[in-house]
PDB file of C-alpha atoms in Angstrom:
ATOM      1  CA  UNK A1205     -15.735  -0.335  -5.484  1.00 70.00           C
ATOM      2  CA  UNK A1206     -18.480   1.527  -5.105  1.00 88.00           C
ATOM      3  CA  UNK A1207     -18.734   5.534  -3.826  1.00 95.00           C
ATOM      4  CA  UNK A1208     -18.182   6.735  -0.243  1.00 95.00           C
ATOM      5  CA  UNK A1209     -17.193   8.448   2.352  1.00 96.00           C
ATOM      6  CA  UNK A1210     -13.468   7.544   3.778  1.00 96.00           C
ATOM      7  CA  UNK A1211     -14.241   6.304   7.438  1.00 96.00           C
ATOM      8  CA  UNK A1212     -11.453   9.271   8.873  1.00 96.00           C
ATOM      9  CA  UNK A1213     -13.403  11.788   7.282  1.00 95.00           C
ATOM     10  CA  UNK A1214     -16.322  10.665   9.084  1.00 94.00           C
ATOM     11  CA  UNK A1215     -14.250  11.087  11.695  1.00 95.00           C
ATOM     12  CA  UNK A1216     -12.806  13.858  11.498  1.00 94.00           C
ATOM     13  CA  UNK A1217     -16.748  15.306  10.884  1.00 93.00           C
ATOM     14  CA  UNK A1218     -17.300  14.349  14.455  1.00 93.00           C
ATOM     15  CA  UNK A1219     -13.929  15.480  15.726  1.00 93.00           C
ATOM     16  CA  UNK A1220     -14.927  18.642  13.729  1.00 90.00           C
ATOM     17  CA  UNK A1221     -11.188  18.787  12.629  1.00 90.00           C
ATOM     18  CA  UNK A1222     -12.927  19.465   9.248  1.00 92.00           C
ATOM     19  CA  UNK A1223     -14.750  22.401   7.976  1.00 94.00           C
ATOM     20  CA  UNK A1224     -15.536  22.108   4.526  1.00 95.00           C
ATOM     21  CA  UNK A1225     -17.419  25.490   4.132  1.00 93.00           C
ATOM     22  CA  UNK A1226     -14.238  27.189   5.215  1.00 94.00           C
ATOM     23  CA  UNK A1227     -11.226  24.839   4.194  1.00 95.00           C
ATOM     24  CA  UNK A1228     -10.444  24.673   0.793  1.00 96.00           C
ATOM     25  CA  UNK A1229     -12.175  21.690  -0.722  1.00 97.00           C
ATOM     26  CA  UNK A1230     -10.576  20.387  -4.289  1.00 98.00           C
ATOM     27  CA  UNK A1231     -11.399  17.558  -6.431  1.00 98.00           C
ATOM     28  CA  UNK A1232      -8.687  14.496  -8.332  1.00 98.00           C
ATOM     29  CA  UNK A1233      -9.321  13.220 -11.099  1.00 98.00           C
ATOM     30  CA  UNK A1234      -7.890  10.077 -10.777  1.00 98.00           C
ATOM     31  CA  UNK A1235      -6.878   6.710 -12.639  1.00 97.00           C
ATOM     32  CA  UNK A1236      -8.329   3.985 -11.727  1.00 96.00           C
ATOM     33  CA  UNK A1237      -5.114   1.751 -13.228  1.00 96.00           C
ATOM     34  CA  UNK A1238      -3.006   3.401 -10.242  1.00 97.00           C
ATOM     35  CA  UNK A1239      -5.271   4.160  -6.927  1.00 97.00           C
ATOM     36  CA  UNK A1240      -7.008   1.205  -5.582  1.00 96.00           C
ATOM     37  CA  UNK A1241      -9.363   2.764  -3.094  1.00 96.00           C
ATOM     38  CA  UNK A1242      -9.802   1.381   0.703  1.00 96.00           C
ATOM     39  CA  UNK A1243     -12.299   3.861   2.423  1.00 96.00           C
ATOM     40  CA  UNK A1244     -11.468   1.957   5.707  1.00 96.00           C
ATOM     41  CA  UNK A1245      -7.871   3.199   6.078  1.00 96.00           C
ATOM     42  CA  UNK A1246      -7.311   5.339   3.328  1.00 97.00           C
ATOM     43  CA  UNK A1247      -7.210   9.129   5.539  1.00 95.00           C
ATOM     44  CA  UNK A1248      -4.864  11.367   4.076  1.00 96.00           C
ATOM     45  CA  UNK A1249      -3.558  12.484  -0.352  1.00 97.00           C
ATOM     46  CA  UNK A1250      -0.411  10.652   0.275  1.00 96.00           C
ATOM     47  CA  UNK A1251      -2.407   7.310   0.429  1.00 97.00           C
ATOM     48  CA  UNK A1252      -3.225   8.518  -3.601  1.00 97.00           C
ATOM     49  CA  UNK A1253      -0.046   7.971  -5.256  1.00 96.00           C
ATOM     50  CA  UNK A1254       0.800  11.074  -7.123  1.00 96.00           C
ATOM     51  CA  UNK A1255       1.016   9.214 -10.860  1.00 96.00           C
ATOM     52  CA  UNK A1256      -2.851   8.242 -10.500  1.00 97.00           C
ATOM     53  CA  UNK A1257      -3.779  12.208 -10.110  1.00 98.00           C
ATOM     54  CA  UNK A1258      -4.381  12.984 -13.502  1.00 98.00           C
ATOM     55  CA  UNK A1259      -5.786  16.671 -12.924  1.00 98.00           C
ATOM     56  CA  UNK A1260      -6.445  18.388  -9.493  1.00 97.00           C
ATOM     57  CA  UNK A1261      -8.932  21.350  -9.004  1.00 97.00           C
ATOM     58  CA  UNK A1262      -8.206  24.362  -7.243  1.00 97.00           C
ATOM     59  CA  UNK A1263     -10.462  25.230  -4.121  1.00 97.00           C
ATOM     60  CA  UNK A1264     -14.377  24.738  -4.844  1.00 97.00           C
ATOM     61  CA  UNK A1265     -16.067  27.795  -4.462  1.00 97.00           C
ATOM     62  CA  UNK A1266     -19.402  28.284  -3.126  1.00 95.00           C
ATOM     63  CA  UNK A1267     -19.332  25.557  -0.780  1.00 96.00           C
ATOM     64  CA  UNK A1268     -22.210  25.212   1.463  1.00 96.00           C
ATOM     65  CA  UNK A1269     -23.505  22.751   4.549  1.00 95.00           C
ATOM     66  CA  UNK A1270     -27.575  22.752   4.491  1.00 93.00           C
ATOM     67  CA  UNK A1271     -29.394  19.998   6.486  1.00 92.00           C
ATOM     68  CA  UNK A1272     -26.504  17.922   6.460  1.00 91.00           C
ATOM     69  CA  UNK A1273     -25.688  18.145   2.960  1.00 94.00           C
ATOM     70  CA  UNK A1274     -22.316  18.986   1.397  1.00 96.00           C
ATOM     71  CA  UNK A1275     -22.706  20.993  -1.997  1.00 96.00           C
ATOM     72  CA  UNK A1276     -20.154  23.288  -4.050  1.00 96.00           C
ATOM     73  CA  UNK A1277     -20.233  25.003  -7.515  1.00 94.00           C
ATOM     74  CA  UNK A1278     -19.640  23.206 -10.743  1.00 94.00           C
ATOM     75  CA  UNK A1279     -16.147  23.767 -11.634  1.00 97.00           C
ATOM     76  CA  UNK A1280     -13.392  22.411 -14.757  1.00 97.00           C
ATOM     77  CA  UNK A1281     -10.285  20.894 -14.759  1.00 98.00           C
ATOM     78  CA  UNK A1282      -8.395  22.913 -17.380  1.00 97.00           C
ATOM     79  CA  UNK A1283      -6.465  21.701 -20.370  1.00 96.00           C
ATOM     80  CA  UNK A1284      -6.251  17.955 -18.927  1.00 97.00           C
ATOM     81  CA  UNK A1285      -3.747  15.569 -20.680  1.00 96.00           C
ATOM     82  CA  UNK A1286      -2.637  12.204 -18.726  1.00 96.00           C
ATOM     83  CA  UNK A1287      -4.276   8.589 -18.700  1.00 96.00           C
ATOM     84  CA  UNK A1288      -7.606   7.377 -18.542  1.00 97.00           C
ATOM     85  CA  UNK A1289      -9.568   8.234 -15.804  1.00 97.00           C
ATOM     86  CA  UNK A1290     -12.274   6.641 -13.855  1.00 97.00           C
ATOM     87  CA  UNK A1291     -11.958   8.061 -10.373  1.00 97.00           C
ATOM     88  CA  UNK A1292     -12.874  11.420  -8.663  1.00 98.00           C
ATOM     89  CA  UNK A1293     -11.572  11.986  -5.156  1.00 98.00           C
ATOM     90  CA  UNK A1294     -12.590  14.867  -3.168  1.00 97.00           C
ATOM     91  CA  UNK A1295     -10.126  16.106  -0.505  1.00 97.00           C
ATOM     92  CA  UNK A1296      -9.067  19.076   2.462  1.00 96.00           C
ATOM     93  CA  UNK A1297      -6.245  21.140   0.752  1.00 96.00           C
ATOM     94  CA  UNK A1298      -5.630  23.337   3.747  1.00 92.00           C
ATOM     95  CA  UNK A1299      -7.323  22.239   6.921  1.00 85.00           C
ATOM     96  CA  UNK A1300      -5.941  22.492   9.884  1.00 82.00           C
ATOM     97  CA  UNK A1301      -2.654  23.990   8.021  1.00 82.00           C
ATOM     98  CA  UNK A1302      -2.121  20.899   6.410  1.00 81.00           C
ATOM     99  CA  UNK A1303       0.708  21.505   4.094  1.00 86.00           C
ATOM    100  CA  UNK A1304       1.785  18.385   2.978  1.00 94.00           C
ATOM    101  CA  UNK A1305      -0.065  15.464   1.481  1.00 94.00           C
ATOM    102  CA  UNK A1306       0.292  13.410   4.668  1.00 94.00           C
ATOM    103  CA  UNK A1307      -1.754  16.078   6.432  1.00 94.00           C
ATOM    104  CA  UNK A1308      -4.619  16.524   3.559  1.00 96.00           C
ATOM    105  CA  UNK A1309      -7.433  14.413   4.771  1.00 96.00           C
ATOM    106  CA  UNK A1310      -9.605  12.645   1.797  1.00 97.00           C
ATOM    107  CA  UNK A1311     -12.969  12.880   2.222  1.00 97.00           C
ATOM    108  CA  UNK A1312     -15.639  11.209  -0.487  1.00 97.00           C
ATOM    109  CA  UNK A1313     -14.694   8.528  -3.225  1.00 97.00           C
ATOM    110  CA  UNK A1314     -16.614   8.713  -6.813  1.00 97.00           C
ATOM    111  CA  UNK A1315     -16.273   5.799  -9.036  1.00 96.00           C
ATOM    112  CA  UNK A1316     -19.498   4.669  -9.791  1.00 95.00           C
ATOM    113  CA  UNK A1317     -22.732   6.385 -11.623  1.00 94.00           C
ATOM    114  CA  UNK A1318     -20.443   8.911 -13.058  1.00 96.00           C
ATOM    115  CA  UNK A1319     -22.269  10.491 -16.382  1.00 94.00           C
ATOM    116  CA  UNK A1320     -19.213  10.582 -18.747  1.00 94.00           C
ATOM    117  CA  UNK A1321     -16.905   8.289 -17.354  1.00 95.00           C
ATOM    118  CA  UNK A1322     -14.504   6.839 -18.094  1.00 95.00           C
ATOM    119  CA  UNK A1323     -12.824  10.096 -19.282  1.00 96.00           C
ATOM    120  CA  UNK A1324      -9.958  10.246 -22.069  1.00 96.00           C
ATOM    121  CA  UNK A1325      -8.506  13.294 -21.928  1.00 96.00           C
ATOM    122  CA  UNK A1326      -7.681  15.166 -24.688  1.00 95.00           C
ATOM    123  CA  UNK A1327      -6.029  18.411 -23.757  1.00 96.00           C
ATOM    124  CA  UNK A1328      -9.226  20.297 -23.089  1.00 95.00           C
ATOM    125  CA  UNK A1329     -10.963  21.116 -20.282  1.00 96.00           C
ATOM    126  CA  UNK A1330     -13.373  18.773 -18.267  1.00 97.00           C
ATOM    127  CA  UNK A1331     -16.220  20.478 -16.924  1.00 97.00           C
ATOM    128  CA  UNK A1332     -18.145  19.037 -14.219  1.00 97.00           C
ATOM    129  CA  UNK A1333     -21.408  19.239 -12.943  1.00 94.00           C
ATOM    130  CA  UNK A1334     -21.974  18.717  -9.066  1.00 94.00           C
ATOM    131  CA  UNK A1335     -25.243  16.688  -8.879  1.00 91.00           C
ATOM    132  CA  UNK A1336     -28.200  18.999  -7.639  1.00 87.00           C
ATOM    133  CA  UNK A1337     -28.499  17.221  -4.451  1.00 90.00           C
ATOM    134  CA  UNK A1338     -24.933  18.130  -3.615  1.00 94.00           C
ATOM    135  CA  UNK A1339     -21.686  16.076  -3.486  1.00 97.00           C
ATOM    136  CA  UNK A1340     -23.246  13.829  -0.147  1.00 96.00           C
ATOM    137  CA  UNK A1341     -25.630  13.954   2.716  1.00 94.00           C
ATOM    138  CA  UNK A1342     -24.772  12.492   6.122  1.00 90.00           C
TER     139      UNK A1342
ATOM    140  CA  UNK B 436     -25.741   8.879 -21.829  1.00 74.00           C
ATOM    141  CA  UNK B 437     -22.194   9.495 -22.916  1.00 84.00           C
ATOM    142  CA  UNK B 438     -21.750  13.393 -23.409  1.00 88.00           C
ATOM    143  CA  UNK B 439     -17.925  13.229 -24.316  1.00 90.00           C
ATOM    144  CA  UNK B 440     -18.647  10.696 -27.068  1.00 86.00           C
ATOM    145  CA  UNK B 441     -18.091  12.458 -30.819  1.00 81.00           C
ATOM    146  CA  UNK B 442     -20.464  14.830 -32.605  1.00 83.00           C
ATOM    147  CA  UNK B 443     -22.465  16.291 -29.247  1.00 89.00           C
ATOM    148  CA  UNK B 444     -22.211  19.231 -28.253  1.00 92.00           C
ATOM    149  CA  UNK B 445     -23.569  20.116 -24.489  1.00 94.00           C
ATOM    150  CA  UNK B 446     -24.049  23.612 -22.826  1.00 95.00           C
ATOM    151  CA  UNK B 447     -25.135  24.754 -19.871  1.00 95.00           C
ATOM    152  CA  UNK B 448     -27.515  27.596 -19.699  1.00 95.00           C
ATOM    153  CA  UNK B 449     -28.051  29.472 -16.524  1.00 95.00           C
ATOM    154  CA  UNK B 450     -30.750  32.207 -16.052  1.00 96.00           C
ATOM    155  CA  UNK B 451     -30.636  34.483 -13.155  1.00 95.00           C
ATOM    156  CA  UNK B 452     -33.751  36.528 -13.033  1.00 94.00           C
ATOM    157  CA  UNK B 453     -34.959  39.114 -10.700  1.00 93.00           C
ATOM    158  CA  UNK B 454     -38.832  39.357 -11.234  1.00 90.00           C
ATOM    159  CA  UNK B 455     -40.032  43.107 -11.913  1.00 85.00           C
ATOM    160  CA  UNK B 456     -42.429  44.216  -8.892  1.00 74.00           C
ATOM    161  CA  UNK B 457     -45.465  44.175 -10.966  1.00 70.00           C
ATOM    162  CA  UNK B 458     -46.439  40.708 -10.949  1.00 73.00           C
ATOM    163  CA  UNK B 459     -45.624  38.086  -9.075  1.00 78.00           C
ATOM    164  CA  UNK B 460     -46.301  34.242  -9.490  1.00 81.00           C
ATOM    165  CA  UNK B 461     -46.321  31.057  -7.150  1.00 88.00           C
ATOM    166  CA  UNK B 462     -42.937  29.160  -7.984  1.00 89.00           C
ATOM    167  CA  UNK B 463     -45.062  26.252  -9.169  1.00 91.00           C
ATOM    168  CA  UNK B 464     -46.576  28.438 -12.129  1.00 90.00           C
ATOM    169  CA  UNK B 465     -43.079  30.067 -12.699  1.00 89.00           C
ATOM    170  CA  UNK B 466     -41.876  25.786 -13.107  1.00 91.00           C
ATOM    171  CA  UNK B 467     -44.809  24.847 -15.135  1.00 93.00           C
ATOM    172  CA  UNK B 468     -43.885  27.948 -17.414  1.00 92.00           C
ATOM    173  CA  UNK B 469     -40.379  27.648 -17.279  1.00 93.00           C
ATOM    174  CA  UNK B 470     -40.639  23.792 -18.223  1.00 92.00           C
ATOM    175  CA  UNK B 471     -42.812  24.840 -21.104  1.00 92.00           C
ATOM    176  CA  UNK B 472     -40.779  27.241 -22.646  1.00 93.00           C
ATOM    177  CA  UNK B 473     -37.608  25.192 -21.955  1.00 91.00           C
ATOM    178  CA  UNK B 474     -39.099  22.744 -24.083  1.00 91.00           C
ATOM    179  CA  UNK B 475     -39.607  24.834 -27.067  1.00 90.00           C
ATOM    180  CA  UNK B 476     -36.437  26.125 -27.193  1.00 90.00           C
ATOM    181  CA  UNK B 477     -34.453  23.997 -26.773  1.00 88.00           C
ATOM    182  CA  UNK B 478     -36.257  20.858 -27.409  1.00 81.00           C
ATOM    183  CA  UNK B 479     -37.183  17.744 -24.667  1.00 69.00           C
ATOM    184  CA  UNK B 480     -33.635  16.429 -24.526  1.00 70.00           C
ATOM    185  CA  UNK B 481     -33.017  18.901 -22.189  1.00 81.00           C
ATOM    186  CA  UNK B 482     -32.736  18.717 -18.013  1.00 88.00           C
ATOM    187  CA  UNK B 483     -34.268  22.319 -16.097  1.00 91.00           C
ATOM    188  CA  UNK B 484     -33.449  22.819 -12.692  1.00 91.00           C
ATOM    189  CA  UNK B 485     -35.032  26.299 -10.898  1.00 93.00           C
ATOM    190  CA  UNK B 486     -34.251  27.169  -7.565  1.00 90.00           C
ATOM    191  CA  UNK B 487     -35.853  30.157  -5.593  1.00 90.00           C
ATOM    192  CA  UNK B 488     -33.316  32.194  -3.577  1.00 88.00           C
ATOM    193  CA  UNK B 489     -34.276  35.795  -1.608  1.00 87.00           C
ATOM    194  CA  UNK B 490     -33.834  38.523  -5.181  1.00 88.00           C
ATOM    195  CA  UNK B 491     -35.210  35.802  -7.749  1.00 90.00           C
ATOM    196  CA  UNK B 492     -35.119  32.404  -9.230  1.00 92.00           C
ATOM    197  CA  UNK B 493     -31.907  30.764 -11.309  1.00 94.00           C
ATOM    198  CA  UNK B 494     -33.020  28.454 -13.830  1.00 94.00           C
ATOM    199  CA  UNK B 495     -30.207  26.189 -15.230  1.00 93.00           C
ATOM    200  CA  UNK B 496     -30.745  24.227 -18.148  1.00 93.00           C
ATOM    201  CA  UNK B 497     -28.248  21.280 -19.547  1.00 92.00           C
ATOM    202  CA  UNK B 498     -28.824  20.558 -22.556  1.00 93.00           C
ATOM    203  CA  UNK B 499     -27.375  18.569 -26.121  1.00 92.00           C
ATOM    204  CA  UNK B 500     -27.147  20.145 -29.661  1.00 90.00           C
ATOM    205  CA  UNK B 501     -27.132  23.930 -29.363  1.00 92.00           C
ATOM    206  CA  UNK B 502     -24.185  25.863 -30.613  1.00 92.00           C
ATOM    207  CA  UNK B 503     -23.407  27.598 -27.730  1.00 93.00           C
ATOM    208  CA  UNK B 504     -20.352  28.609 -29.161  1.00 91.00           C
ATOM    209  CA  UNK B 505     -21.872  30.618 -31.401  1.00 92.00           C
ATOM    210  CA  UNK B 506     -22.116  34.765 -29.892  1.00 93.00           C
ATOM    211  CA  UNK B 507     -25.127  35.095 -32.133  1.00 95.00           C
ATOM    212  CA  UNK B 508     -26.825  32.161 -31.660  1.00 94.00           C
ATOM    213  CA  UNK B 509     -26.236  32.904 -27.570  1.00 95.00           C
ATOM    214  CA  UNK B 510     -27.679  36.753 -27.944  1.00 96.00           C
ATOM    215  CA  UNK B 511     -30.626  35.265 -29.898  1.00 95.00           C
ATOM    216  CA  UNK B 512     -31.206  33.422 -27.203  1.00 94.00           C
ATOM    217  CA  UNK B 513     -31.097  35.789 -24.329  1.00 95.00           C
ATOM    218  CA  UNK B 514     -33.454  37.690 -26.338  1.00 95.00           C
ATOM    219  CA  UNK B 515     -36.154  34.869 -26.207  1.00 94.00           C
ATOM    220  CA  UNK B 516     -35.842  34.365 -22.592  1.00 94.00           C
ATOM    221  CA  UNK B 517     -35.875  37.945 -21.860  1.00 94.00           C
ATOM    222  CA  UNK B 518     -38.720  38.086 -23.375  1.00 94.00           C
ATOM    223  CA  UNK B 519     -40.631  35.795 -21.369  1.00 94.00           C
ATOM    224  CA  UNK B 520     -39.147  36.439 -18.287  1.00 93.00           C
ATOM    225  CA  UNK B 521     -40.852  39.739 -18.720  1.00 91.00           C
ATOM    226  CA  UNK B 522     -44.012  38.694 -20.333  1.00 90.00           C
ATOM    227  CA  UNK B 523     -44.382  36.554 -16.648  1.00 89.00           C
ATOM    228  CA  UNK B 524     -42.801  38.789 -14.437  1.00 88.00           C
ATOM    229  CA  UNK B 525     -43.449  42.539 -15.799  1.00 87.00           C
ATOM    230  CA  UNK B 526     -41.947  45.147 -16.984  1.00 85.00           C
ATOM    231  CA  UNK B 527     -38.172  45.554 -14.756  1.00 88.00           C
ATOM    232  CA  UNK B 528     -37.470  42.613 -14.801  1.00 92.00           C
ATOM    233  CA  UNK B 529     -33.841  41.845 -15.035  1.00 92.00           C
ATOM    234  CA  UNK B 530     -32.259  38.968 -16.226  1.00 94.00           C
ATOM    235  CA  UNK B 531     -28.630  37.744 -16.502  1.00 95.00           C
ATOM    236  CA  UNK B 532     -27.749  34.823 -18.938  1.00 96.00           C
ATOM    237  CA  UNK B 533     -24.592  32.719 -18.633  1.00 95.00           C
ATOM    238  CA  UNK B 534     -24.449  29.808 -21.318  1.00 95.00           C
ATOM    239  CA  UNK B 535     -21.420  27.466 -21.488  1.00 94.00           C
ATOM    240  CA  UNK B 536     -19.897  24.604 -23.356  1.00 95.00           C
ATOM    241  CA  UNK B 537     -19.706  21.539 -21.225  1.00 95.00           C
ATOM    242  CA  UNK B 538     -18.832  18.907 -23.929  1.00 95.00           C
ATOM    243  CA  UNK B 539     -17.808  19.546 -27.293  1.00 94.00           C
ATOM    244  CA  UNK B 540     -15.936  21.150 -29.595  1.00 91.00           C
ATOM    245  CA  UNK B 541     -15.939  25.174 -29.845  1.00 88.00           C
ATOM    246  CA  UNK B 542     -14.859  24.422 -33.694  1.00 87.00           C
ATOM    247  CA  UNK B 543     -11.705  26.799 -33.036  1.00 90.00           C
ATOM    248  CA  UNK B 544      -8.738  24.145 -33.850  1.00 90.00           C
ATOM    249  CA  UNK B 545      -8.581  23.314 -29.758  1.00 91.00           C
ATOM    250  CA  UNK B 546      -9.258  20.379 -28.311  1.00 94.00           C
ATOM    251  CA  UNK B 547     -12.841  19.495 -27.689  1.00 94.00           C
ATOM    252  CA  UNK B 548     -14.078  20.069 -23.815  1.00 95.00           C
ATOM    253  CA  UNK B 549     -15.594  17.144 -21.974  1.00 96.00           C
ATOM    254  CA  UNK B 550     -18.295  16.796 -19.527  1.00 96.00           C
ATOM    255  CA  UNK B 551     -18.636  14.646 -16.380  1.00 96.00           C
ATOM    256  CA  UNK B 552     -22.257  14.583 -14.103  1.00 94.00           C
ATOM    257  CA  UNK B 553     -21.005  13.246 -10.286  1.00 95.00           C
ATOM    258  CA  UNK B 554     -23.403  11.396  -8.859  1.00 95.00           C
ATOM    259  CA  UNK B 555     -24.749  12.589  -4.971  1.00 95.00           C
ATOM    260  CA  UNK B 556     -23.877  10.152  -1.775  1.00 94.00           C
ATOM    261  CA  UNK B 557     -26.365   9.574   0.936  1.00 87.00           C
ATOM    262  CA  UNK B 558     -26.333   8.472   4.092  1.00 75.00           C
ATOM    263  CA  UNK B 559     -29.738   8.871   5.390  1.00 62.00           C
ATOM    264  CA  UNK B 560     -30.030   5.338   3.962  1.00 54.00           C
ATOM    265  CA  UNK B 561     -27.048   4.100   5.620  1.00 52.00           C
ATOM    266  CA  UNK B 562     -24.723   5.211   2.659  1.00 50.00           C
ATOM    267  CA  UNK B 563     -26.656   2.711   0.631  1.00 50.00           C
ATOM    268  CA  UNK B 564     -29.490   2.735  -2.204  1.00 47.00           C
ATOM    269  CA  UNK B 565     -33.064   1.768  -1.610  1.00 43.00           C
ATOM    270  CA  UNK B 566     -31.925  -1.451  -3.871  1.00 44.00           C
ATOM    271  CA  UNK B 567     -28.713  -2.141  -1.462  1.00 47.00           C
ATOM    272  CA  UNK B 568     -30.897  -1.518   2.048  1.00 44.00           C
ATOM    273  CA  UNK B 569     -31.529  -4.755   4.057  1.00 43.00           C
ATOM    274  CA  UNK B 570     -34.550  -5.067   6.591  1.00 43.00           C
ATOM    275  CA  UNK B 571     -33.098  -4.868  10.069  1.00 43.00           C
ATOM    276  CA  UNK B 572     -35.690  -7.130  12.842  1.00 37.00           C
ATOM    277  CA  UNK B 573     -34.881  -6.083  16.100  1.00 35.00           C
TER     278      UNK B 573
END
C-alpha cells in the first residue's frame, strides 16, 4: 500500500464536517500484521481493529491549515510496548462529538517512506518528527 | 537511515532566538551563518531547518552522536550558540534552547527512546510523486 488520504476524509474536507485546526487530531501507531488498509471505504477507527493499535497519541497540538497544507507539532508516544509496527494512521478524536470509534473519521494513511520503520518497541517512548512540509497538502 | 538501530544516539536541538535591535540581517545571511556554524558543532551529519516567524527565527537541528543527555554537555552548548546568536544579532539578544533525545538511550537503566521521520503527502501532483505522474493528452 502506499500513503494517502482515506477518500471520506476527502469528503468530509468538502462537506467541511472536519476541522482539523480545531478537532482534536491524534496519531496510531499501528501493526501492519492486523490492519490491512482500504483508503476507498475505510471512513471511521472502528474499521482499525483495536489489537493492530499499538500506541495512540493524545490530541496534536499546534495544528495549523496554511495554503492547503495540514501540519502539527512533533509529538511521542510514551512508554510503547506491543508488536511490531509499520503503520501510522492519523484520525478525528472528537469531531462533530464523535464519541465512539464508529463516529471518529480516519483521515491520512502512512506506511511507506517512514525514517525508522518498522518500529520494535521496547518500552520507551517513540518520538516523532512531522516532516517540515507538514503531514499533507491537498 | 535507521535511527532506532543500536549505538546512535539522535537529538533534536531547537533554537528560538529573538535578534537584539542593533543589527539586523537578511534571513539568507542568518541561513548561510546558521548552516556554517551548525556544521562545526555538531558536525555535517546533521539536518538545519530555520524558519522566520514575527519576534525571531527557530532554528531546529536533528542530529546523530551528541550526548544530549548529558546537562553539561547541553549548557556547553547553549553557551556556544548564545554566543553567536549575539555576535550576529547584537547585544539583547535572547535565545531559548530546547535539546531532546529522539533515539537512544539516556544511559539511566530505561529503555532506549526511538525515533520515527513521517514522510509529507501531496496532492498538488494528484496524490502521486513526480516518478508515479502519467502525461494526460487531452
Amino acid at each position: 500500500m502506499a500513503n494517502g488520504l482515506y477518500a471520506k476524509a476527502k469528503q468530509s474536507f468538502l462537506n467541511k464536517t472536519q476541522d482539523l485546526d480545531s478537532d482534536g487530531i491524534r496519531a496510531i501507531l499501528a501493526d501492519a500484521a492486523d490492519y490491512s488498509v482500504n483508503l476507498s471505504t475505510h471512513d471511521s477507527l472502528d474499521d482499525v481493529a483495536a489489537g493492530a493499535r499499538v500506541a495512540t497519541s493524545g490530541n496534536l497540538t499546534s495544528p495549523t491549515i496554511t495554503d492547503g497544507t495540514f501540519d502539527t507539532a512533533d509529538f511521542s508516544w510514551t512508554s510503547v510496548s506491543g508488536d511490531q509496527s509499520e503503520q501510522v494512521i492519523l484520525y478525528n478524536h472528537d469531531g462533530n462529538g464523535a464519541g465512539a470509534d464508529s463516529q471518529r473519521q480516519l483521515i491520512a494513511f502512512y506506511d511507506t517512506g517512514i525514517t525508522g520503520m518498522p518500529v520494535t518497541p521496547n518500552g520507551g517512548n517513540i518520538n516523532v518528527t512531522v516532516n517540515a512540509s507538514g503531514w499533507f497538502s491537498l | 537511515m535507521n535511527p532506532n538501530s543500536a549505538n546512535q544516539r539522535w537529538s533534536k536541538w531547537v533554537w528560538f532566538v529573538v535578534p537584539g535591535r542593533t543589527m539586523q540581517r537578511p534571513f539568507a545571511n542568518l541561513k548561510e551563518n546558521c548552516a556554517r556554524f551548525g556544521r562545526k558543532a555538531f558536525g555535517a551529519a546533521s539536518q538545519m531547518c530555520i524558519t522566520q516567524n514575527a519576534r525571531g527565527y527557530i532554528v531546529e537541528v536533528l542530529t546523530e552522536g551528541h550526548p544530549v543527555h548529558d546537562g553539561t554537555y547541553v549548557q556547553y552548548m547553549r553557551a556556544q550558540w548564545q554566543k553567536f546568536f549575539e555576535e550576529g544579532f547584537g547585544l539583547g539578544t535572547k535565545t531559548k534552547l530546547t535539546a531532546k533525545l529522539m533515539a537512544g538511550s539516556r544511559q539511566d537503566g530505561t529503555a532506549a527512546d526511538q525515533m520515527l521521520i513521517v514522510p509529507s503527502i501531496r496532492f498538488d501532483h494528484g496524490g502521486l510523486t513526480d516518478g508515479q505522474r502519467t502525461v494526460r493528452e487531452s
